[in-house]
Amino acid sequence: NAGVTQTPKFQVLKTGQSMTLQCAQDMNHEYMSWYRQDPGMGLRLIHYSVGAGITDQGEVPNGYNVSRSTTEDFPLRLLSAAPSQTSVYFCASSYSKVAGVGTDTQYFGPGTRLTVL
Amino acid sequence: KQEVTQIPAALSVPEGENLVLNCSFTDSAIYNLQWFRQDPGKGLTSLLLIQSSQREQTSGRLNASLDKSSGRSTLYIAASQPGDSATYLCAVITGANSKLTFGKGITLSVRP
């Protein structure tokens, strides 16, 4: 198994540009999520999904959009990039869910380092 | 609102020392608690997961304990090695708002 994969590894955008961060997992996990990690702020949840066709907002959803058309893929879209979105983005997945939340071990991808100029 | 605290933010110890990393959380209504390791520039690797009904979990030189009532968890690392140098994060899933909340991590440096 490749686990959780993310592309690209690095990206530089100009303010106002849009882009999609890709995330895929090959473990048949139902629960997938996106986090951003910033110095001094820790990891914060952006959006999550409990299965194909179902998504919900996390702690910091503004400026981001997600969809879940398949079990394997969970792309994160930046609609109009801003310097405040400069961060490292991590995708994670886990197998099971209880009340809509993954309770098993969370597996993280290697991250995408995004810089917005 | 669930808050997870890890103190101190950084720790430096000589090789071979047994050490304890602390994690505290404000809302005891958790589903589980996980300890992760993060190497510089890398993603997070899960080390141990403790369900809310459990008291501890062990994996090799690592032992994690959970005291829900007091809102505390500890990660015990036996006979530390330079390869243990990394940032260690704890995270909880809380029943109240059903999301994973992370502490800011403890950056551990093990000196040869």
PDB file of C-alpha atoms in Angstrom:
ATOM      1  CA  ASN A   1       0.000   0.000   0.000  1.00  0.00           C
ATOM      2  CA  ALA A   2       1.193   3.525  -0.802  1.00  0.00           C
ATOM      3  CA  GLY A   3      -0.780   4.865   2.189  1.00  0.00           C
ATOM      4  CA  VAL A   4      -1.739   8.540   1.963  1.00  0.00           C
ATOM      5  CA  THR A   5      -0.179  10.422  -0.926  1.00  0.00           C
ATOM      6  CA  GLN A   6      -0.189  14.166  -1.543  1.00  0.00           C
ATOM      7  CA  THR A   7       0.775  16.231  -4.548  1.00  0.00           C
ATOM      8  CA  PRO A   8       2.482  18.556  -5.109  1.00  0.00           C
ATOM      9  CA  LYS A   9       5.167  18.581  -2.392  1.00  0.00           C
ATOM     10  CA  PHE A  10       5.889  22.278  -2.883  1.00  0.00           C
ATOM     11  CA  GLN A  11       3.922  25.071  -4.546  1.00  0.00           C
ATOM     12  CA  VAL A  12       4.328  28.819  -4.925  1.00  0.00           C
ATOM     13  CA  LEU A  13       1.281  30.881  -5.871  1.00  0.00           C
ATOM     14  CA  LYS A  14       0.583  34.530  -6.419  1.00  0.00           C
ATOM     15  CA  THR A  15      -2.240  36.230  -4.539  1.00  0.00           C
ATOM     16  CA  GLY A  16      -5.547  35.562  -6.241  1.00  0.00           C
ATOM     17  CA  GLN A  17      -4.524  32.397  -8.026  1.00  0.00           C
ATOM     18  CA  SER A  18      -6.438  29.179  -7.483  1.00  0.00           C
ATOM     19  CA  MET A  19      -5.132  25.655  -7.206  1.00  0.00           C
ATOM     20  CA  THR A  20      -6.018  22.156  -6.046  1.00  0.00           C
ATOM     21  CA  LEU A  21      -4.011  20.115  -3.565  1.00  0.00           C
ATOM     22  CA  GLN A  22      -4.411  16.446  -4.269  1.00  0.00           C
ATOM     23  CA  CYS A  23      -4.814  13.711  -1.649  1.00  0.00           C
ATOM     24  CA  ALA A  24      -5.342  10.015  -2.238  1.00  0.00           C
ATOM     25  CA  GLN A  25      -5.358   6.896  -0.063  1.00  0.00           C
ATOM     26  CA  ASP A  26      -5.388   3.250  -1.061  1.00  0.00           C
ATOM     27  CA  MET A  27      -6.477   1.770   2.283  1.00  0.00           C
ATOM     28  CA  ASN A  28     -10.238   1.959   1.674  1.00  0.00           C
ATOM     29  CA  HIS A  29     -10.569   4.453   4.527  1.00  0.00           C
ATOM     30  CA  GLU A  30     -13.913   6.139   4.986  1.00  0.00           C
ATOM     31  CA  TYR A  31     -12.725   9.146   6.968  1.00  0.00           C
ATOM     32  CA  MET A  32     -10.449  11.741   5.360  1.00  0.00           C
ATOM     33  CA  SER A  33      -9.450  15.195   6.492  1.00  0.00           C
ATOM     34  CA  TRP A  34      -7.294  18.206   5.695  1.00  0.00           C
ATOM     35  CA  TYR A  35      -5.171  20.119   8.223  1.00  0.00           C
ATOM     36  CA  ARG A  36      -2.917  23.100   8.016  1.00  0.00           C
ATOM     37  CA  GLN A  37       0.150  23.451  10.238  1.00  0.00           C
ATOM     38  CA  ASP A  38       1.483  26.876  11.126  1.00  0.00           C
ATOM     39  CA  PRO A  39       4.284  27.833  13.545  1.00  0.00           C
ATOM     40  CA  GLY A  40       2.865  28.627  16.955  1.00  0.00           C
ATOM     41  CA  MET A  41      -0.652  27.562  15.924  1.00  0.00           C
ATOM     42  CA  GLY A  42      -0.252  23.804  15.672  1.00  0.00           C
ATOM     43  CA  LEU A  43      -2.419  21.685  13.398  1.00  0.00           C
ATOM     44  CA  ARG A  44      -5.900  22.949  12.612  1.00  0.00           C
ATOM     45  CA  LEU A  45      -8.691  21.084  10.844  1.00  0.00           C
ATOM     46  CA  ILE A  46      -9.881  22.649   7.571  1.00  0.00           C
ATOM     47  CA  HIS A  47     -12.448  20.172   6.187  1.00  0.00           C
ATOM     48  CA  TYR A  48     -13.257  16.536   6.661  1.00  0.00           C
ATOM     49  CA  SER A  49     -15.277  13.782   5.014  1.00  0.00           C
ATOM     50  CA  VAL A  50     -16.891  10.665   6.518  1.00  0.00           C
ATOM     51  CA  GLY A  51     -17.444   9.007   3.150  1.00  0.00           C
ATOM     52  CA  ALA A  52     -17.952   9.575  -0.556  1.00  0.00           C
ATOM     53  CA  GLY A  53     -20.360  12.435  -1.164  1.00  0.00           C
ATOM     54  CA  ILE A  54     -20.234  13.719   2.434  1.00  0.00           C
ATOM     55  CA  THR A  55     -18.056  16.624   3.578  1.00  0.00           C
ATOM     56  CA  ASP A  56     -18.139  19.063   6.475  1.00  0.00           C
ATOM     57  CA  GLN A  57     -16.267  22.081   7.760  1.00  0.00           C
ATOM     58  CA  GLY A  58     -13.569  22.019  10.372  1.00  0.00           C
ATOM     59  CA  GLU A  59     -12.077  24.812  12.440  1.00  0.00           C
ATOM     60  CA  VAL A  60     -10.687  27.015   9.617  1.00  0.00           C
ATOM     61  CA  PRO A  61     -12.707  26.353   6.421  1.00  0.00           C
ATOM     62  CA  ASN A  62     -12.819  29.862   4.929  1.00  0.00           C
ATOM     63  CA  GLY A  63     -11.094  30.145   1.545  1.00  0.00           C
ATOM     64  CA  TYR A  64     -11.060  26.391   0.979  1.00  0.00           C
ATOM     65  CA  ASN A  65     -13.385  24.015  -0.808  1.00  0.00           C
ATOM     66  CA  VAL A  66     -13.505  20.207  -0.847  1.00  0.00           C
ATOM     67  CA  SER A  67     -15.402  17.406  -2.538  1.00  0.00           C
ATOM     68  CA  ARG A  68     -15.376  13.632  -2.132  1.00  0.00           C
ATOM     69  CA  SER A  69     -16.556  11.905  -5.280  1.00  0.00           C
ATOM     70  CA  THR A  70     -14.694   8.651  -4.551  1.00  0.00           C
ATOM     71  CA  THR A  71     -13.519   6.856  -1.402  1.00  0.00           C
ATOM     72  CA  GLU A  72      -9.886   7.230  -2.498  1.00  0.00           C
ATOM     73  CA  ASP A  73      -9.595  10.933  -3.316  1.00  0.00           C
ATOM     74  CA  PHE A  74     -10.136  14.086  -1.283  1.00  0.00           C
ATOM     75  CA  PRO A  75      -8.856  17.202  -3.090  1.00  0.00           C
ATOM     76  CA  LEU A  76      -8.573  20.590  -1.392  1.00  0.00           C
ATOM     77  CA  ARG A  77      -9.212  23.662  -3.517  1.00  0.00           C
ATOM     78  CA  LEU A  78      -7.926  27.128  -2.789  1.00  0.00           C
ATOM     79  CA  LEU A  79     -10.391  29.445  -4.454  1.00  0.00           C
ATOM     80  CA  SER A  80      -8.381  32.697  -4.451  1.00  0.00           C
ATOM     81  CA  ALA A  81      -5.047  32.316  -2.686  1.00  0.00           C
ATOM     82  CA  ALA A  82      -4.052  34.808  -0.006  1.00  0.00           C
ATOM     83  CA  PRO A  83      -0.733  35.228   1.857  1.00  0.00           C
ATOM     84  CA  SER A  84      -2.520  34.061   5.038  1.00  0.00           C
ATOM     85  CA  GLN A  85      -2.859  30.643   3.385  1.00  0.00           C
ATOM     86  CA  THR A  86       0.909  30.164   3.337  1.00  0.00           C
ATOM     87  CA  SER A  87       1.265  26.985   5.357  1.00  0.00           C
ATOM     88  CA  VAL A  88       2.014  23.284   5.300  1.00  0.00           C
ATOM     89  CA  TYR A  89      -1.052  21.240   4.414  1.00  0.00           C
ATOM     90  CA  PHE A  90      -1.560  17.673   5.565  1.00  0.00           C
ATOM     91  CA  CYS A  91      -4.147  15.164   4.466  1.00  0.00           C
ATOM     92  CA  ALA A  92      -5.085  12.320   6.816  1.00  0.00           C
ATOM     93  CA  SER A  93      -7.308   9.262   6.713  1.00  0.00           C
ATOM     94  CA  SER A  94      -8.624   6.589   9.052  1.00  0.00           C
ATOM     95  CA  TYR A  95     -10.689   3.445   8.712  1.00  0.00           C
ATOM     96  CA  SER A  96     -13.715   3.653  10.905  1.00  0.00           C
ATOM     97  CA  LYS A  97     -16.106   6.254  12.156  1.00  0.00           C
ATOM     98  CA  VAL A  98     -18.259   6.752  15.204  1.00  0.00           C
ATOM     99  CA  ALA A  99     -20.879   9.438  15.112  1.00  0.00           C
ATOM    100  CA  GLY A 100     -19.229  10.752  11.956  1.00  0.00           C
ATOM    101  CA  VAL A 101     -15.703  10.863  13.334  1.00  0.00           C
ATOM    102  CA  GLY A 102     -12.786   8.532  12.591  1.00  0.00           C
ATOM    103  CA  THR A 103     -11.735   6.768  15.738  1.00  0.00           C
ATOM    104  CA  ASP A 104      -9.020   4.501  14.513  1.00  0.00           C
ATOM    105  CA  THR A 105      -5.411   5.381  13.902  1.00  0.00           C
ATOM    106  CA  GLN A 106      -5.011   8.450  11.712  1.00  0.00           C
ATOM    107  CA  TYR A 107      -2.572   8.106   8.808  1.00  0.00           C
ATOM    108  CA  PHE A 108      -1.002  11.295   7.487  1.00  0.00           C
ATOM    109  CA  GLY A 109       0.405  12.161   4.109  1.00  0.00           C
ATOM    110  CA  PRO A 110       3.849  13.792   3.709  1.00  0.00           C
ATOM    111  CA  GLY A 111       2.407  17.286   3.321  1.00  0.00           C
ATOM    112  CA  THR A 112       2.332  20.089   0.760  1.00  0.00           C
ATOM    113  CA  ARG A 113       4.332  23.223   1.535  1.00  0.00           C
ATOM    114  CA  LEU A 114       2.461  26.180   0.030  1.00  0.00           C
ATOM    115  CA  THR A 115       3.756  29.732  -0.272  1.00  0.00           C
ATOM    116  CA  VAL A 116       1.461  32.538  -1.405  1.00  0.00           C
ATOM    117  CA  LEU A 117       3.230  35.716  -2.506  1.00  0.00           C
TER     118      LEU A 117
ATOM    119  CA  LYS B   1     -13.981  24.151  23.400  1.00  0.00           C
ATOM    120  CA  GLN B   2     -11.384  21.419  23.724  1.00  0.00           C
ATOM    121  CA  GLU B   3      -7.846  22.639  24.329  1.00  0.00           C
ATOM    122  CA  VAL B   4      -4.766  20.426  24.339  1.00  0.00           C
ATOM    123  CA  THR B   5      -1.587  21.598  26.044  1.00  0.00           C
ATOM    124  CA  GLN B   6       1.897  20.180  25.864  1.00  0.00           C
ATOM    125  CA  ILE B   7       4.560  21.601  28.153  1.00  0.00           C
ATOM    126  CA  PRO B   8       7.440  22.218  27.780  1.00  0.00           C
ATOM    127  CA  ALA B   9       7.651  23.139  24.117  1.00  0.00           C
ATOM    128  CA  ALA B  10      11.191  21.776  23.868  1.00  0.00           C
ATOM    129  CA  LEU B  11      13.284  19.287  25.793  1.00  0.00           C
ATOM    130  CA  SER B  12      16.928  18.238  25.538  1.00  0.00           C
ATOM    131  CA  VAL B  13      18.197  15.106  27.288  1.00  0.00           C
ATOM    132  CA  PRO B  14      21.340  12.940  27.163  1.00  0.00           C
ATOM    133  CA  GLU B  15      21.189   9.587  25.446  1.00  0.00           C
ATOM    134  CA  GLY B  16      20.008   6.716  27.613  1.00  0.00           C
ATOM    135  CA  GLU B  17      17.719   8.765  29.824  1.00  0.00           C
ATOM    136  CA  ASN B  18      14.160   7.641  30.496  1.00  0.00           C
ATOM    137  CA  LEU B  19      11.779  10.499  29.886  1.00  0.00           C
ATOM    138  CA  VAL B  20       8.148  11.480  30.170  1.00  0.00           C
ATOM    139  CA  LEU B  21       6.264  13.784  27.819  1.00  0.00           C
ATOM    140  CA  ASN B  22       3.082  15.314  29.168  1.00  0.00           C
ATOM    141  CA  CYS B  23      -0.207  16.177  27.510  1.00  0.00           C
ATOM    142  CA  SER B  24      -3.271  17.719  29.121  1.00  0.00           C
ATOM    143  CA  PHE B  25      -6.755  18.370  27.758  1.00  0.00           C
ATOM    144  CA  THR B  26      -9.652  20.405  29.083  1.00  0.00           C
ATOM    145  CA  ASP B  27     -12.697  18.323  28.073  1.00  0.00           C
ATOM    146  CA  SER B  28     -12.674  14.759  29.379  1.00  0.00           C
ATOM    147  CA  ALA B  29     -15.411  13.601  26.937  1.00  0.00           C
ATOM    148  CA  ILE B  30     -12.948  12.097  24.472  1.00  0.00           C
ATOM    149  CA  TYR B  31     -13.233   9.096  22.157  1.00  0.00           C
ATOM    150  CA  ASN B  32      -9.510   8.492  22.061  1.00  0.00           C
ATOM    151  CA  LEU B  33      -6.080  10.063  22.387  1.00  0.00           C
ATOM    152  CA  GLN B  34      -3.220   9.586  19.978  1.00  0.00           C
ATOM    153  CA  TRP B  35       0.481  10.305  20.185  1.00  0.00           C
ATOM    154  CA  PHE B  36       2.269  11.206  16.954  1.00  0.00           C
ATOM    155  CA  ARG B  37       5.859  11.747  15.950  1.00  0.00           C
ATOM    156  CA  GLN B  38       6.874  14.348  13.372  1.00  0.00           C
ATOM    157  CA  ASP B  39      10.366  14.575  11.906  1.00  0.00           C
ATOM    158  CA  PRO B  40      11.466  17.931  10.408  1.00  0.00           C
ATOM    159  CA  GLY B  41       9.831  18.546   7.030  1.00  0.00           C
ATOM    160  CA  LYS B  42       7.855  15.319   7.237  1.00  0.00           C
ATOM    161  CA  GLY B  43       4.312  14.198   7.940  1.00  0.00           C
ATOM    162  CA  LEU B  44       2.986  12.761  11.181  1.00  0.00           C
ATOM    163  CA  THR B  45       3.430   9.140  12.154  1.00  0.00           C
ATOM    164  CA  SER B  46       1.061   7.617  14.667  1.00  0.00           C
ATOM    165  CA  LEU B  47       2.881   6.053  17.619  1.00  0.00           C
ATOM    166  CA  LEU B  48       0.112   4.961  19.961  1.00  0.00           C
ATOM    167  CA  LEU B  49      -3.655   5.254  20.165  1.00  0.00           C
ATOM    168  CA  ILE B  50      -5.513   4.906  23.469  1.00  0.00           C
ATOM    169  CA  GLN B  51      -9.271   4.457  23.415  1.00  0.00           C
ATOM    170  CA  SER B  52     -11.214   6.300  26.108  1.00  0.00           C
ATOM    171  CA  SER B  53     -11.915   3.032  27.946  1.00  0.00           C
ATOM    172  CA  GLN B  54      -8.217   2.108  28.126  1.00  0.00           C
ATOM    173  CA  ARG B  55      -5.585   3.181  30.632  1.00  0.00           C
ATOM    174  CA  GLU B  56      -2.414   2.591  28.642  1.00  0.00           C
ATOM    175  CA  GLN B  57      -0.827   1.277  25.477  1.00  0.00           C
ATOM    176  CA  THR B  58       2.688   0.019  24.849  1.00  0.00           C
ATOM    177  CA  SER B  59       4.822  -0.291  21.742  1.00  0.00           C
ATOM    178  CA  GLY B  60       8.466  -1.221  22.136  1.00  0.00           C
ATOM    179  CA  ARG B  61      10.206   1.428  24.258  1.00  0.00           C
ATOM    180  CA  LEU B  62       7.094   3.608  24.263  1.00  0.00           C
ATOM    181  CA  ASN B  63       4.311   3.550  26.817  1.00  0.00           C
ATOM    182  CA  ALA B  64       1.369   5.931  26.791  1.00  0.00           C
ATOM    183  CA  SER B  65      -1.047   6.323  29.678  1.00  0.00           C
ATOM    184  CA  LEU B  66      -4.403   8.032  29.867  1.00  0.00           C
ATOM    185  CA  ASP B  67      -6.233   9.479  32.859  1.00  0.00           C
ATOM    186  CA  LYS B  68      -9.484  10.803  31.457  1.00  0.00           C
ATOM    187  CA  SER B  69     -10.852  12.129  34.720  1.00  0.00           C
ATOM    188  CA  SER B  70      -7.860  14.394  35.261  1.00  0.00           C
ATOM    189  CA  GLY B  71      -7.469  15.230  31.561  1.00  0.00           C
ATOM    190  CA  ARG B  72      -3.903  13.953  31.304  1.00  0.00           C
ATOM    191  CA  SER B  73      -1.803  11.639  29.207  1.00  0.00           C
ATOM    192  CA  THR B  74       1.877  10.815  29.369  1.00  0.00           C
ATOM    193  CA  LEU B  75       4.216   9.309  26.818  1.00  0.00           C
ATOM    194  CA  TYR B  76       7.070   7.427  28.442  1.00  0.00           C
ATOM    195  CA  ILE B  77      10.191   6.801  26.354  1.00  0.00           C
ATOM    196  CA  ALA B  78      12.622   4.299  27.809  1.00  0.00           C
ATOM    197  CA  ALA B  79      16.365   4.437  27.192  1.00  0.00           C
ATOM    198  CA  SER B  80      16.204   7.389  24.802  1.00  0.00           C
ATOM    199  CA  GLN B  81      18.343   7.366  21.649  1.00  0.00           C
ATOM    200  CA  PRO B  82      19.443  10.143  19.259  1.00  0.00           C
ATOM    201  CA  GLY B  83      17.033   8.656  16.711  1.00  0.00           C
ATOM    202  CA  ASP B  84      14.167   9.592  19.041  1.00  0.00           C
ATOM    203  CA  SER B  85      14.848  13.262  18.327  1.00  0.00           C
ATOM    204  CA  ALA B  86      11.645  14.657  16.772  1.00  0.00           C
ATOM    205  CA  THR B  87       8.516  16.586  17.655  1.00  0.00           C
ATOM    206  CA  TYR B  88       5.920  14.616  19.599  1.00  0.00           C
ATOM    207  CA  LEU B  89       2.287  15.664  19.347  1.00  0.00           C
ATOM    208  CA  CYS B  90      -0.750  14.447  21.187  1.00  0.00           C
ATOM    209  CA  ALA B  91      -4.262  14.764  19.820  1.00  0.00           C
ATOM    210  CA  VAL B  92      -7.732  13.938  21.081  1.00  0.00           C
ATOM    211  CA  ILE B  93     -11.057  13.258  19.413  1.00  0.00           C
ATOM    212  CA  THR B  94     -13.767  14.815  21.540  1.00  0.00           C
ATOM    213  CA  GLY B  95     -17.361  13.645  21.618  1.00  0.00           C
ATOM    214  CA  ALA B  96     -18.702  17.149  22.050  1.00  0.00           C
ATOM    215  CA  ASN B  97     -17.541  18.578  18.720  1.00  0.00           C
ATOM    216  CA  SER B  98     -16.255  15.419  16.991  1.00  0.00           C
ATOM    217  CA  LYS B  99     -12.946  16.704  15.710  1.00  0.00           C
ATOM    218  CA  LEU B 100      -9.292  15.919  16.263  1.00  0.00           C
ATOM    219  CA  THR B 101      -7.627  18.579  18.399  1.00  0.00           C
ATOM    220  CA  PHE B 102      -3.852  18.728  18.513  1.00  0.00           C
ATOM    221  CA  GLY B 103      -1.425  20.046  21.043  1.00  0.00           C
ATOM    222  CA  LYS B 104       1.413  22.179  19.688  1.00  0.00           C
ATOM    223  CA  GLY B 105       3.963  19.466  20.297  1.00  0.00           C
ATOM    224  CA  ILE B 106       7.149  18.921  22.273  1.00  0.00           C
ATOM    225  CA  THR B 107      10.405  19.084  20.316  1.00  0.00           C
ATOM    226  CA  LEU B 108      12.737  16.485  21.776  1.00  0.00           C
ATOM    227  CA  SER B 109      16.481  16.464  21.255  1.00  0.00           C
ATOM    228  CA  VAL B 110      18.462  13.466  22.494  1.00  0.00           C
ATOM    229  CA  ARG B 111      22.168  14.278  22.771  1.00  0.00           C
ATOM    230  CA  PRO B 112      24.708  11.491  22.000  1.00  0.00           C
TER     231      PRO B 112
END
